[in-house]
Short mmCIF file of C-alpha atoms and ligand atoms in Angstrom, two decimals:
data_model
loop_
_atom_site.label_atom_id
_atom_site.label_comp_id
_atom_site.label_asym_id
_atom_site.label_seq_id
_atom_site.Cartn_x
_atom_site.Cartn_y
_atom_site.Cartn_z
CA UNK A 1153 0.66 -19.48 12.41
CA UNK A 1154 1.63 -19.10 8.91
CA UNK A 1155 0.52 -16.26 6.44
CA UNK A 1156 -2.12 -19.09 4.48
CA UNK A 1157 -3.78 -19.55 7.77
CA UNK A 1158 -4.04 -16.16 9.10
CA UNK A 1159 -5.42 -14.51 6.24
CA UNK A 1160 -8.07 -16.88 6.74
CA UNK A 1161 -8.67 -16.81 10.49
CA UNK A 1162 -6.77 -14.03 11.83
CA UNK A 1163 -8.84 -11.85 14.23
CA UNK A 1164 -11.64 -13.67 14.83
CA UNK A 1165 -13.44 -16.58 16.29
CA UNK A 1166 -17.30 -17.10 16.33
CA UNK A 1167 -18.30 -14.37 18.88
CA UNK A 1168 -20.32 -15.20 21.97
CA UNK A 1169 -23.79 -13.19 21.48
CA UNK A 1170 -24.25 -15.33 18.17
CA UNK A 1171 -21.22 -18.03 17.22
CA UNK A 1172 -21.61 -16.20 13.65
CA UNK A 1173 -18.93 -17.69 11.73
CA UNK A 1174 -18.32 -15.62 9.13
CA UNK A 1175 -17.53 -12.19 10.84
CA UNK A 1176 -20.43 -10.45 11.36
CA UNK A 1177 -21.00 -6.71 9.53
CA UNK A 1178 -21.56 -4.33 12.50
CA UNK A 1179 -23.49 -1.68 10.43
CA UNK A 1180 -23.57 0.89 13.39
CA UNK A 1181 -22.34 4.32 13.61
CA UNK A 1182 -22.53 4.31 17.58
CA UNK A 1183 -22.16 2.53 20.61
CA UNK A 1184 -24.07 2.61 23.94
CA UNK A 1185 -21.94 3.45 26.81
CA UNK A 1186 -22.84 1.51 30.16
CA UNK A 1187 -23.11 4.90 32.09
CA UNK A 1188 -21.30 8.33 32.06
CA UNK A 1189 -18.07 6.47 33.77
CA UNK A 1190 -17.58 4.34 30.98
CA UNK A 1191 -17.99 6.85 28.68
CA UNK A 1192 -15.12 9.12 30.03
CA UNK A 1193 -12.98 5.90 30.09
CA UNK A 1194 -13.51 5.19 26.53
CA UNK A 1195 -12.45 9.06 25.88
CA UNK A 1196 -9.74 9.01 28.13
CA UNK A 1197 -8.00 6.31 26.60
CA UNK A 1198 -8.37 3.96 29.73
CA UNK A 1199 -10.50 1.44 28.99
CA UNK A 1200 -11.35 -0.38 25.20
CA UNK A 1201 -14.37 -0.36 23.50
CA UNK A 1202 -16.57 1.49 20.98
CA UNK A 1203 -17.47 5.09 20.74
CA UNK A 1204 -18.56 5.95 16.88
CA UNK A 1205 -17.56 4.16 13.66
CA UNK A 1206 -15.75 7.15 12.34
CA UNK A 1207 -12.61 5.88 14.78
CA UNK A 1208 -13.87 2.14 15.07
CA UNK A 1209 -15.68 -0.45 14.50
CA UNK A 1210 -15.72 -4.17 15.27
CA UNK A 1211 -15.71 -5.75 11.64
CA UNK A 1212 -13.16 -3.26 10.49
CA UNK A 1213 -11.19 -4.62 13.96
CA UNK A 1214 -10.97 -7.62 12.52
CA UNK A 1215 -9.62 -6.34 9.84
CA UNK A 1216 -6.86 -4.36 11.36
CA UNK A 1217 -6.16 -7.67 13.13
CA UNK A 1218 -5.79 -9.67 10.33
CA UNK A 1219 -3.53 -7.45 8.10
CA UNK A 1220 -1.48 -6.61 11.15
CA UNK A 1221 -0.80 -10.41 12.24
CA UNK A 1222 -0.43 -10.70 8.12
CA UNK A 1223 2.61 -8.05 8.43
CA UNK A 1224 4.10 -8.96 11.69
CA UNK A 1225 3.08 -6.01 13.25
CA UNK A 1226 1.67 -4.82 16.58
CA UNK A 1227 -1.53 -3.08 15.47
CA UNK A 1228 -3.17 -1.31 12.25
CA UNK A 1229 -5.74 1.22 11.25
CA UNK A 1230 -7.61 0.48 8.35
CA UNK A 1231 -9.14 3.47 6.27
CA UNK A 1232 -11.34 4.98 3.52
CA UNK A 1233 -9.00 4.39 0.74
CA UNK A 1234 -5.20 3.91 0.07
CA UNK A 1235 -4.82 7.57 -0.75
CA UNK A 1236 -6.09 8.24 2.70
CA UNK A 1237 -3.64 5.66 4.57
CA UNK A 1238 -0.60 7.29 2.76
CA UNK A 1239 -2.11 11.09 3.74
CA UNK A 1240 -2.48 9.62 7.37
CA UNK A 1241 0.47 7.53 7.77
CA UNK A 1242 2.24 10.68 6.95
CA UNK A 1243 0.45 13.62 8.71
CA UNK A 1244 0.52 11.55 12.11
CA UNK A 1245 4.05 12.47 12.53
CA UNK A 1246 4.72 15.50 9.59
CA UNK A 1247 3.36 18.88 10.03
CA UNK A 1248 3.97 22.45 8.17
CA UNK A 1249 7.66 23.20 8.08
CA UNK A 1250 8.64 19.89 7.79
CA UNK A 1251 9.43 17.19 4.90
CA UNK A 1252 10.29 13.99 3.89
CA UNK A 1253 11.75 11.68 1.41
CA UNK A 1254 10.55 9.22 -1.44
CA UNK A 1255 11.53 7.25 -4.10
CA UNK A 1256 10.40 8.76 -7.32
CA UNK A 1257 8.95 6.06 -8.79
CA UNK A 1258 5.81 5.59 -7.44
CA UNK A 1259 2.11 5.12 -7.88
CA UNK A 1260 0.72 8.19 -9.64
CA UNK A 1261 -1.75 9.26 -7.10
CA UNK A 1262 0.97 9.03 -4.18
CA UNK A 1263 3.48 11.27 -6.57
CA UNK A 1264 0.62 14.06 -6.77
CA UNK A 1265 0.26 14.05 -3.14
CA UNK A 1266 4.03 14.12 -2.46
CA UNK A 1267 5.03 16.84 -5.34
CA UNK A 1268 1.97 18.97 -5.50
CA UNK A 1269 -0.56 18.30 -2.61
CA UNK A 1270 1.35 18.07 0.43
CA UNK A 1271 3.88 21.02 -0.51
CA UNK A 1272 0.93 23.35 -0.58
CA UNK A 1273 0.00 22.24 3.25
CA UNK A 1274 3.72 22.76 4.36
CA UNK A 1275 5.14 19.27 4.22
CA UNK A 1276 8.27 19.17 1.24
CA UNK A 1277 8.78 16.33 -0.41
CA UNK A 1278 12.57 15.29 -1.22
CA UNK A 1279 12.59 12.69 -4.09
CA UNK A 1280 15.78 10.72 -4.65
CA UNK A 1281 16.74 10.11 -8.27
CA UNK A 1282 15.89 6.25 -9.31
CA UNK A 1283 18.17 3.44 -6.47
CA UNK A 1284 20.49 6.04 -5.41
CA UNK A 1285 19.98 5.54 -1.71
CA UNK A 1286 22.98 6.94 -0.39
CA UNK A 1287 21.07 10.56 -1.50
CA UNK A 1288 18.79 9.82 1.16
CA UNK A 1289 21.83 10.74 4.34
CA UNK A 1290 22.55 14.05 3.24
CA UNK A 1291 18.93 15.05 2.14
CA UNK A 1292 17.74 13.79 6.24
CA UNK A 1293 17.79 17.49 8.53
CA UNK A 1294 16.15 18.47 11.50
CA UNK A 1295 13.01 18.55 10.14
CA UNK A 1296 12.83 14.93 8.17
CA UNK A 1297 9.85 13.19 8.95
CA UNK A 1298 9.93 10.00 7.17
CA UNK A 1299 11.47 8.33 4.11
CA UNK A 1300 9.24 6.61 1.56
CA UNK A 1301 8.90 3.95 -0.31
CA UNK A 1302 7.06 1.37 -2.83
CA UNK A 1303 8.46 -2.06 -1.72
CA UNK A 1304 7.30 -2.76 -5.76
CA UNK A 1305 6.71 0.40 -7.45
CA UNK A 1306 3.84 0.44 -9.37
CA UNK A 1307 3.38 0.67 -12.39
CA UNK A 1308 7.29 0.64 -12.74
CA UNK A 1309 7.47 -2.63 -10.88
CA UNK A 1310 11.44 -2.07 -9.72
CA UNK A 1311 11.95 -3.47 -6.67
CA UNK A 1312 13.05 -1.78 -2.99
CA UNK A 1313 16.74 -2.10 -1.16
CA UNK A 1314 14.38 -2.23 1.90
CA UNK A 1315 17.33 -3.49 3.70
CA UNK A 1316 19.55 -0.73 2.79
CA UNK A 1317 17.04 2.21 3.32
CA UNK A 1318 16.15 1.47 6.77
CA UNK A 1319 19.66 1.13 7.63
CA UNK A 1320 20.70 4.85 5.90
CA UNK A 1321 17.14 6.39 7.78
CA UNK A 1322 18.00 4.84 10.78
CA UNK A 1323 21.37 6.35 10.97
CA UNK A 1324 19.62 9.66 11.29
CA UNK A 1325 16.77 8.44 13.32
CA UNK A 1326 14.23 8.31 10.81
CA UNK A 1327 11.69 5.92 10.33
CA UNK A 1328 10.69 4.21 6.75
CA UNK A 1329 7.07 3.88 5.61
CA UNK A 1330 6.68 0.93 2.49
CA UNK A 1331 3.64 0.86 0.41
CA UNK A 1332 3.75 -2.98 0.27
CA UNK A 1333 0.25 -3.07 -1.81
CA UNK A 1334 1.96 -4.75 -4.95
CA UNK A 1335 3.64 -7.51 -3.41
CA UNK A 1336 1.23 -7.82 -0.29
CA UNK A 1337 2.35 -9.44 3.41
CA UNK A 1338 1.86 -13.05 0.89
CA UNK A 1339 5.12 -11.84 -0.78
CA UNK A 1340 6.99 -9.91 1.28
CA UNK A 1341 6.87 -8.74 4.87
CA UNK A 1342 8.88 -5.14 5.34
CA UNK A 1343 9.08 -5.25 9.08
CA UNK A 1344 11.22 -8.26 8.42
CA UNK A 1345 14.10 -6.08 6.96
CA UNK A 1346 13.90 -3.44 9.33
CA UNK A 1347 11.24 -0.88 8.30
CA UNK A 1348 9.23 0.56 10.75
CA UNK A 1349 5.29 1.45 9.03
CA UNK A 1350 3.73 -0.12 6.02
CA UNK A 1351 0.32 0.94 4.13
CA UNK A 1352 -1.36 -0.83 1.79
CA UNK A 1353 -4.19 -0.03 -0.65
CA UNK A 1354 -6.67 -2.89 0.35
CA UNK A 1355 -8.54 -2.22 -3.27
CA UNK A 1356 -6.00 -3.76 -4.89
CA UNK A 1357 -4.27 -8.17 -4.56
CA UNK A 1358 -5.74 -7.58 -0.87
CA UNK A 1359 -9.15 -7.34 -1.77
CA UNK A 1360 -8.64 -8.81 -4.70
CA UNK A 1361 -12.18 -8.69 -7.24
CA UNK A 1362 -12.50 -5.26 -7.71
CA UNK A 1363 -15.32 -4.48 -5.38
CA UNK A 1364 -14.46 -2.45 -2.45
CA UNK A 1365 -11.72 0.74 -1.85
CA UNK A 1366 -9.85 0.96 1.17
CA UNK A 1367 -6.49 1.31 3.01
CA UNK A 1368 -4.70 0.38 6.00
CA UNK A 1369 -1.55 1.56 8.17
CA UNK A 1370 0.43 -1.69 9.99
CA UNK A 1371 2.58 -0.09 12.52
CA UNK A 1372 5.87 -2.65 13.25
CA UNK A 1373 5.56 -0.94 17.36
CA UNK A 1374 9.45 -0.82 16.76
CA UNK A 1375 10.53 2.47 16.24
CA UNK A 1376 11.59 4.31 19.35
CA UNK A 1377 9.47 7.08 18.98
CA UNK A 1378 10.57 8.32 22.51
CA UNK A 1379 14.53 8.47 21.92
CA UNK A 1380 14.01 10.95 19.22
CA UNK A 1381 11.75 12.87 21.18
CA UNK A 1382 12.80 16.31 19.81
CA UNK A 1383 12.01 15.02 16.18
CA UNK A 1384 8.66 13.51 16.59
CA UNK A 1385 7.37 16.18 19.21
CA UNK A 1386 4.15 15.16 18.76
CA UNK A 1387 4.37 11.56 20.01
CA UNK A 1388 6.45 13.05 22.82
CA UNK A 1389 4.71 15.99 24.37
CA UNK A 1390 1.12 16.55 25.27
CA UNK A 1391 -1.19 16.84 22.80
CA UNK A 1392 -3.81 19.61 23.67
CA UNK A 1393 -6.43 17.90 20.89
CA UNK A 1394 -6.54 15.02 22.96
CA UNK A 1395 -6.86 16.55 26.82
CA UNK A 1396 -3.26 16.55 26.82
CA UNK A 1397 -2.04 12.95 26.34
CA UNK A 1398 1.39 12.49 25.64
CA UNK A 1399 1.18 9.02 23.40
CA UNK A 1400 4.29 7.69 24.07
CA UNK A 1401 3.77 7.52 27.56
CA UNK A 1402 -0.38 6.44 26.92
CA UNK A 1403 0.36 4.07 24.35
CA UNK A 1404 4.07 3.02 24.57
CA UNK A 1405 4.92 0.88 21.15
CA UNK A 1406 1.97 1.76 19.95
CA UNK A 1407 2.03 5.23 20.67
CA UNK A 1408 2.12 6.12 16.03
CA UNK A 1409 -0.81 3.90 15.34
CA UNK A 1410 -2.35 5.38 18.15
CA UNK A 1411 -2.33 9.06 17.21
CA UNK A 1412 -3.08 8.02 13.50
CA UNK A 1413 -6.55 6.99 14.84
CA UNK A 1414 -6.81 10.06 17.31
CA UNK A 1415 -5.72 12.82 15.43
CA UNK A 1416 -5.69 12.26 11.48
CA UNK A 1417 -8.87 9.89 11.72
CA UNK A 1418 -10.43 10.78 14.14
CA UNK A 1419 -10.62 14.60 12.72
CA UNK A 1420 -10.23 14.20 9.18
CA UNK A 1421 -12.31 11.43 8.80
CA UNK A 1422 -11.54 9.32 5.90
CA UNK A 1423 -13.29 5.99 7.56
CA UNK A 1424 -13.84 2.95 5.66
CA UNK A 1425 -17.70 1.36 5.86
CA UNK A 1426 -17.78 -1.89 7.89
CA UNK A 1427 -19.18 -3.35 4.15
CA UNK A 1428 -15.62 -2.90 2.97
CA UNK A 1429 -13.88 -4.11 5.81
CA UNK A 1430 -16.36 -7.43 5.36
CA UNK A 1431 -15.76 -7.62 1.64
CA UNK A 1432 -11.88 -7.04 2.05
CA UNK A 1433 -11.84 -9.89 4.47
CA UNK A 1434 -13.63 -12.17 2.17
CA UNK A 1435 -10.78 -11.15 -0.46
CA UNK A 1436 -8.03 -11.76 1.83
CA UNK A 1437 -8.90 -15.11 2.72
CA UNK A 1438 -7.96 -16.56 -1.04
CA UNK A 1439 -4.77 -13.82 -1.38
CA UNK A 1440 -2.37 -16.44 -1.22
CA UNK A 1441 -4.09 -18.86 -3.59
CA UNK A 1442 -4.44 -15.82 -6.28
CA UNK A 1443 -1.14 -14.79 -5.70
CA UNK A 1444 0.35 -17.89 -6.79
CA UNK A 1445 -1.60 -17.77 -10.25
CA UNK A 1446 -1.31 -13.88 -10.83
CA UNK A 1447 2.67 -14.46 -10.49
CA UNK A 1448 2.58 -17.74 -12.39
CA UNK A 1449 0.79 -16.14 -15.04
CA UNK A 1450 2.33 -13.31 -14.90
CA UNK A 1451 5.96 -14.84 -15.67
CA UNK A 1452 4.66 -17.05 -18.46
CA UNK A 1453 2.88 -13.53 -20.19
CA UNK A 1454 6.27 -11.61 -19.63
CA UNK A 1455 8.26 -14.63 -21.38
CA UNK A 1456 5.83 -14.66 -24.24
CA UNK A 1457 5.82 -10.90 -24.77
CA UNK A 1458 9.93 -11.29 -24.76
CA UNK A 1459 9.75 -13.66 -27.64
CA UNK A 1460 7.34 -11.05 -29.59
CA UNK A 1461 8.89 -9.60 -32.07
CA UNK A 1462 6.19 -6.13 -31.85
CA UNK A 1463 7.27 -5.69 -28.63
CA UNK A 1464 10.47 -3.57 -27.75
CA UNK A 1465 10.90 -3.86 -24.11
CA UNK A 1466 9.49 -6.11 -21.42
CA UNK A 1467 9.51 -4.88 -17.33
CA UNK A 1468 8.74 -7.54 -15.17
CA UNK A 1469 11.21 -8.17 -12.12
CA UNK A 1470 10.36 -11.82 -12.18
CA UNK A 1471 12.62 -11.58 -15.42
CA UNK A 1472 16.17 -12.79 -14.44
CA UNK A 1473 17.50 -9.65 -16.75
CA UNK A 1474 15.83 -7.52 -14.53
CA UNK A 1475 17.71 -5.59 -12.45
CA UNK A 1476 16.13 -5.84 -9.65
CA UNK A 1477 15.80 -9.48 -10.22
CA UNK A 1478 18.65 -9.57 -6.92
CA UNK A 1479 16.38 -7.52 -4.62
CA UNK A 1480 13.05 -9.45 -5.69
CA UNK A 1481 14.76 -12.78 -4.99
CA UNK A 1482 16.17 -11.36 -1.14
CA UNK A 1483 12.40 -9.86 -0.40
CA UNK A 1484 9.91 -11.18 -2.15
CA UNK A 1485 10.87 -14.82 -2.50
CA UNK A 1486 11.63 -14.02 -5.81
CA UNK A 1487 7.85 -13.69 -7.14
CA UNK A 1488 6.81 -10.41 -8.67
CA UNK A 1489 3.08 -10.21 -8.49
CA UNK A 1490 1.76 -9.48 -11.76
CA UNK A 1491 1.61 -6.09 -13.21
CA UNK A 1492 4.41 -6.13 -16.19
CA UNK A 1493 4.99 -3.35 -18.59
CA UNK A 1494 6.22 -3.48 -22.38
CA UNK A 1495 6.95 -1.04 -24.94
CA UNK A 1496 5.12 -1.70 -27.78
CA UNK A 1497 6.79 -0.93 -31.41
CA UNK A 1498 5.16 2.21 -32.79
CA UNK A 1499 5.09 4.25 -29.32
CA UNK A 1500 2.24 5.89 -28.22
CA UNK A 1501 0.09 4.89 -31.25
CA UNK A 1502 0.91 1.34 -31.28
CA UNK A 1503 0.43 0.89 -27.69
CA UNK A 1504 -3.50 2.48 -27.97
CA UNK A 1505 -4.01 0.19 -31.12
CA UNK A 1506 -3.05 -3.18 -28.88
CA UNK A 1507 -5.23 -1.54 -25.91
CA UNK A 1508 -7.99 -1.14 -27.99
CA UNK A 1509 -8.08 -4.59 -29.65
CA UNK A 1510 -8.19 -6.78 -26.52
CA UNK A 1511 -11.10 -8.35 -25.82
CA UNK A 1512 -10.31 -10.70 -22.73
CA UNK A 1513 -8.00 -8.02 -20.76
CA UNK A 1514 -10.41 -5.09 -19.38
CA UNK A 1515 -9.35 -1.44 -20.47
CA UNK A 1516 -9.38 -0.26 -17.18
CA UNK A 1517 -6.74 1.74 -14.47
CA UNK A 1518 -6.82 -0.52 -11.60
CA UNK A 1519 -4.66 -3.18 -10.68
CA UNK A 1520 -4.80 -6.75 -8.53
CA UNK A 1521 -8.41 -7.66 -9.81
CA UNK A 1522 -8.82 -11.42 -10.27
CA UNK A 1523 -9.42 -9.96 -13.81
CA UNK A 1524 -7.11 -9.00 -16.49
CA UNK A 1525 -6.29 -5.52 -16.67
CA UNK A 1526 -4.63 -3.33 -19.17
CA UNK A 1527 -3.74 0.68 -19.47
CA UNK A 1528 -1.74 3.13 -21.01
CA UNK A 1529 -0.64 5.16 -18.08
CA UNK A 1530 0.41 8.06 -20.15
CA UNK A 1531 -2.80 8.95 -20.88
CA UNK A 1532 -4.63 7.79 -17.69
CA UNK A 1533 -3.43 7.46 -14.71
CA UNK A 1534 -0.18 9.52 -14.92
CA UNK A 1535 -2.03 11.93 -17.42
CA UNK A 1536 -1.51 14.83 -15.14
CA UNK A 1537 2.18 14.54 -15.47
CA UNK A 1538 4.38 16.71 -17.21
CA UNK A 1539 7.10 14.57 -19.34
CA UNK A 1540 9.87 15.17 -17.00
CA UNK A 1541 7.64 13.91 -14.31
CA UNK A 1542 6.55 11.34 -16.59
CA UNK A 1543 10.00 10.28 -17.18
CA UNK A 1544 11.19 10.46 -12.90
CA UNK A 1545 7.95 8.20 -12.20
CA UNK A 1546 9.79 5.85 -14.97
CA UNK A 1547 6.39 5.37 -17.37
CA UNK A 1548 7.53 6.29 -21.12
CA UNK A 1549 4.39 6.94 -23.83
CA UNK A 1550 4.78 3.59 -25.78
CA UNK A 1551 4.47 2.26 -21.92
CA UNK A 1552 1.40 -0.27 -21.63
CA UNK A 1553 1.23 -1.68 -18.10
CA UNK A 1554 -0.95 -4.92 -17.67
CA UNK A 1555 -2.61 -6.48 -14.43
CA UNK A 1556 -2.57 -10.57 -14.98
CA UNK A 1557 -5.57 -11.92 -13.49
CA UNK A 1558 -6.22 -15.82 -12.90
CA UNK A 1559 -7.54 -16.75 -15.76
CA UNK A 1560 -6.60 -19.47 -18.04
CA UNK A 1561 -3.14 -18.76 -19.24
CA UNK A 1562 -4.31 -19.97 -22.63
CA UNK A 1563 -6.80 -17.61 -22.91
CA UNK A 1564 -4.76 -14.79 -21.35
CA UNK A 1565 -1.88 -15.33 -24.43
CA UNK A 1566 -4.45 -15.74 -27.19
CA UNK A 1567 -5.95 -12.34 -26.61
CA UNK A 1568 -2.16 -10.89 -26.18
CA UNK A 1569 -1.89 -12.39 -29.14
CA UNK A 1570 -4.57 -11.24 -31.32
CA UNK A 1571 -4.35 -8.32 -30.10
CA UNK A 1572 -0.14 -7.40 -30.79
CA UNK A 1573 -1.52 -8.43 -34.38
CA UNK A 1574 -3.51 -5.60 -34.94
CA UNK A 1575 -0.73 -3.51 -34.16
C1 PLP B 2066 -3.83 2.06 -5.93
C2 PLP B 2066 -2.64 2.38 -5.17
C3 PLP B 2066 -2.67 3.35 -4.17
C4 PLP B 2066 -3.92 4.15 -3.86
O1 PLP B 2066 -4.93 3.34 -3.33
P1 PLP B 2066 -6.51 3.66 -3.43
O2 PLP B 2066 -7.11 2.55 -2.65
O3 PLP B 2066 -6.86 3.66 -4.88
O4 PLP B 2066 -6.70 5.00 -2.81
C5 PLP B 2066 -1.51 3.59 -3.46
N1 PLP B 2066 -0.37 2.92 -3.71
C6 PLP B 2066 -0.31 1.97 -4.66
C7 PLP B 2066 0.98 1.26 -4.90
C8 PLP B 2066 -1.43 1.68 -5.42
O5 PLP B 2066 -1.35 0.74 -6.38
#
């Protein structure tokens, strides 16, 4: 089925006990067990079912069902947040002593997490400077877990050579993990060109109004774990947290998704409520609807704010002089979403002046909200930064990133509008 119709009906049908249409909101922390048999079964691995909604629960199945069949992948694990499904996506195959390799430019909580957070549990991180892939074959050893990406970076909105960094990892044997929350499955589907995990944070286009945090890992089941059994050990040999399982064997192509629910989930605990899951589904079902008016509105804000003559730069790949324009066109159908940055005339100052005169756009740091957003990243989100961190993650202090909702395009340009006049 196509993407429009999944998103609406993916992963369920009325269930038996009730025909409830909508999907029902388990609100249960536990499940009986028919007797001690069944119980070991579920523990063992060799049956399905329910144990305790820290590892699952049937709304959030549906969930992971839906995104999954979204991506074009073979299962998913949805979690507390999208901070948590980049920590787990990671730690289910990287441990102490080992490291892996990003793209700078990336969303400001993930570059924390990679530069500062993760080095202090063990795990290096190994940026490469802005597109220059080819870095990423001589910074792969031994001990290379994974190479990262942003499929479209946010907030610098360049766009991934998807295509080109899963061939380079895949040289060496490495997998690639996308964050694909900016463009979402709607716009462009990494397992297509070759990568191997993608996470999303579900608060964002997803979800959609604002309402609920969470996250989710979509494993593509195509990366053969087993043939690089000396790199990812833990897939490959038996894991004494889990009576000795070796997932691989267990779980076969879905041996990664697996382990992220046994091991990182299941004793770190970052579990979404089944609320979320049910208000994240109700988001999803109108994604591709909303998508088509953020990125509609989006271009016709980013061709205004061209024309303006207060504003001294405008980054939005949808923009033919972009250069990513190339990439966005091969894998996103050539539609950008609809966060856009500009430099307004006056730096720092004259980019807190236009912030604070909107009235329509919400001062706020979140993006993908049927709402219009706007923030100055510099002092926000990316406040933590020092400058030459400010400058690798690409956001400059005149930098004022905006979210395009689905309003009335009217309305959206007349509070641009007054607002670049106060400036
Ligand atoms: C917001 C965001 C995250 C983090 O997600 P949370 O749900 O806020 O934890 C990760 N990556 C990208 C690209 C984001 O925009």
């Amino acid at each position: 089925m196509k993407i429009e119709t999944i998103a609406v009906h993916g992963g369920y049908s009325p269930e038996p006990t009730t025909k409830a249409v909508a999907v029902p909101i388990y609100q249960t922390t536990s499940y009986a067990f028919d007797s001690t048999q069944h119980a070991a079964d579920l523990f063992d691995l060799k049956v399905e079912g329910n144990i305790y909604t820290r590892i699952m629960n049937p709304t959030t199945a549906v969930l992971e069902q839906r995104v999954a069949e979204m991506e074009g992948g073979i299962g998913a694990l949805a979690v507390a947040s999208g901070m948590s499904a980049i920590s787990y996506a990671i730690q289910t195959i990287a441990e102490t002593g080992d490291n892996i390799i990003s793209t700078s430019s990336l969303y400001g909580g993930t570059y924390n997490l990679f530069a500062h957070t993760f080095p202090q549990m063990g795990i290096e991180t190994r940026f490469i400077d802005g597109a220059n892939y080819e870095q990423i074959t001589s910074l792969i050893d031994d001990k290379t877990k994974a190479v990262f990406c942003e499929s479209i970076g946010n907030p610098a909105g360049n766009v991934a050579d998807l295509e080109k960094i899963a061939e380079l990892a895949h040289a060496k044997g490495v997998p690639v993990i996308v964050d694909n929350t900016v463009p979402t499955p709607y716009l462009c589907r990494p397992f297509e060109h070759g990568c191997d995990i993608v996470v999303h944070s579900l608060t964002k286009y997803m979800s959609g109004h604002g309402s609920s945090i969470g996250g989710i890992i979509v494993d593509s089941g195509k990366f053969p774990w087993a043939e690089n059994a000396d790199r990812f050990k833990r897939l490959n040999e038996p894991d004494p947290s889990y009576h000795g399982v070796v997932y691989t064997e267990a779980l076969g192509e879905a041996a990664y998704i697996g382990r992220a629910r046994v091991v990182p989930l299941r004793n770190m605990g970052a579990a979404i409520s089944p609320m979320n899951s049910f208000m994240i589904m109700q988001g999803i079902e109108t994604l591709p609807i909303r998508m088509d008016r953020h990125c509609e509105n989006a271009i016709a804000v980013a061709n205004y704010l061209s024309r303006h003559d207060k504003v001294s730069w405008v980054r939005y790949a949808g923009l033919e002089d972009h250069s990513d324009h190339e990439n966005l066109i091969k894998y996103c159908n050539g539609k950008a979403a609809s966060i856009l940055s500009f430099g307004i005339e006056g730096g720092a100052e004259g980019g807190a002046k236009f912030i604070d005169a909107l009235e329509l756009f919400t001062r706020l740091v979140n993006i993908g909200d049927a709402k219009s957003l706007a923030c100055h990243p510099a002092t926000t989100t990316h406040r933590q930064l020092s400058p030459e961190e400010l400058a690798k993650t690409g956001v400059s202090d005149d930098l004022v990133r905006l979210s395009v909702g689905i309003e009335h395009i009217d309305d959206l340009l007349f509070d641009i509008d007054q607002a670049l006049s106060k400036v």
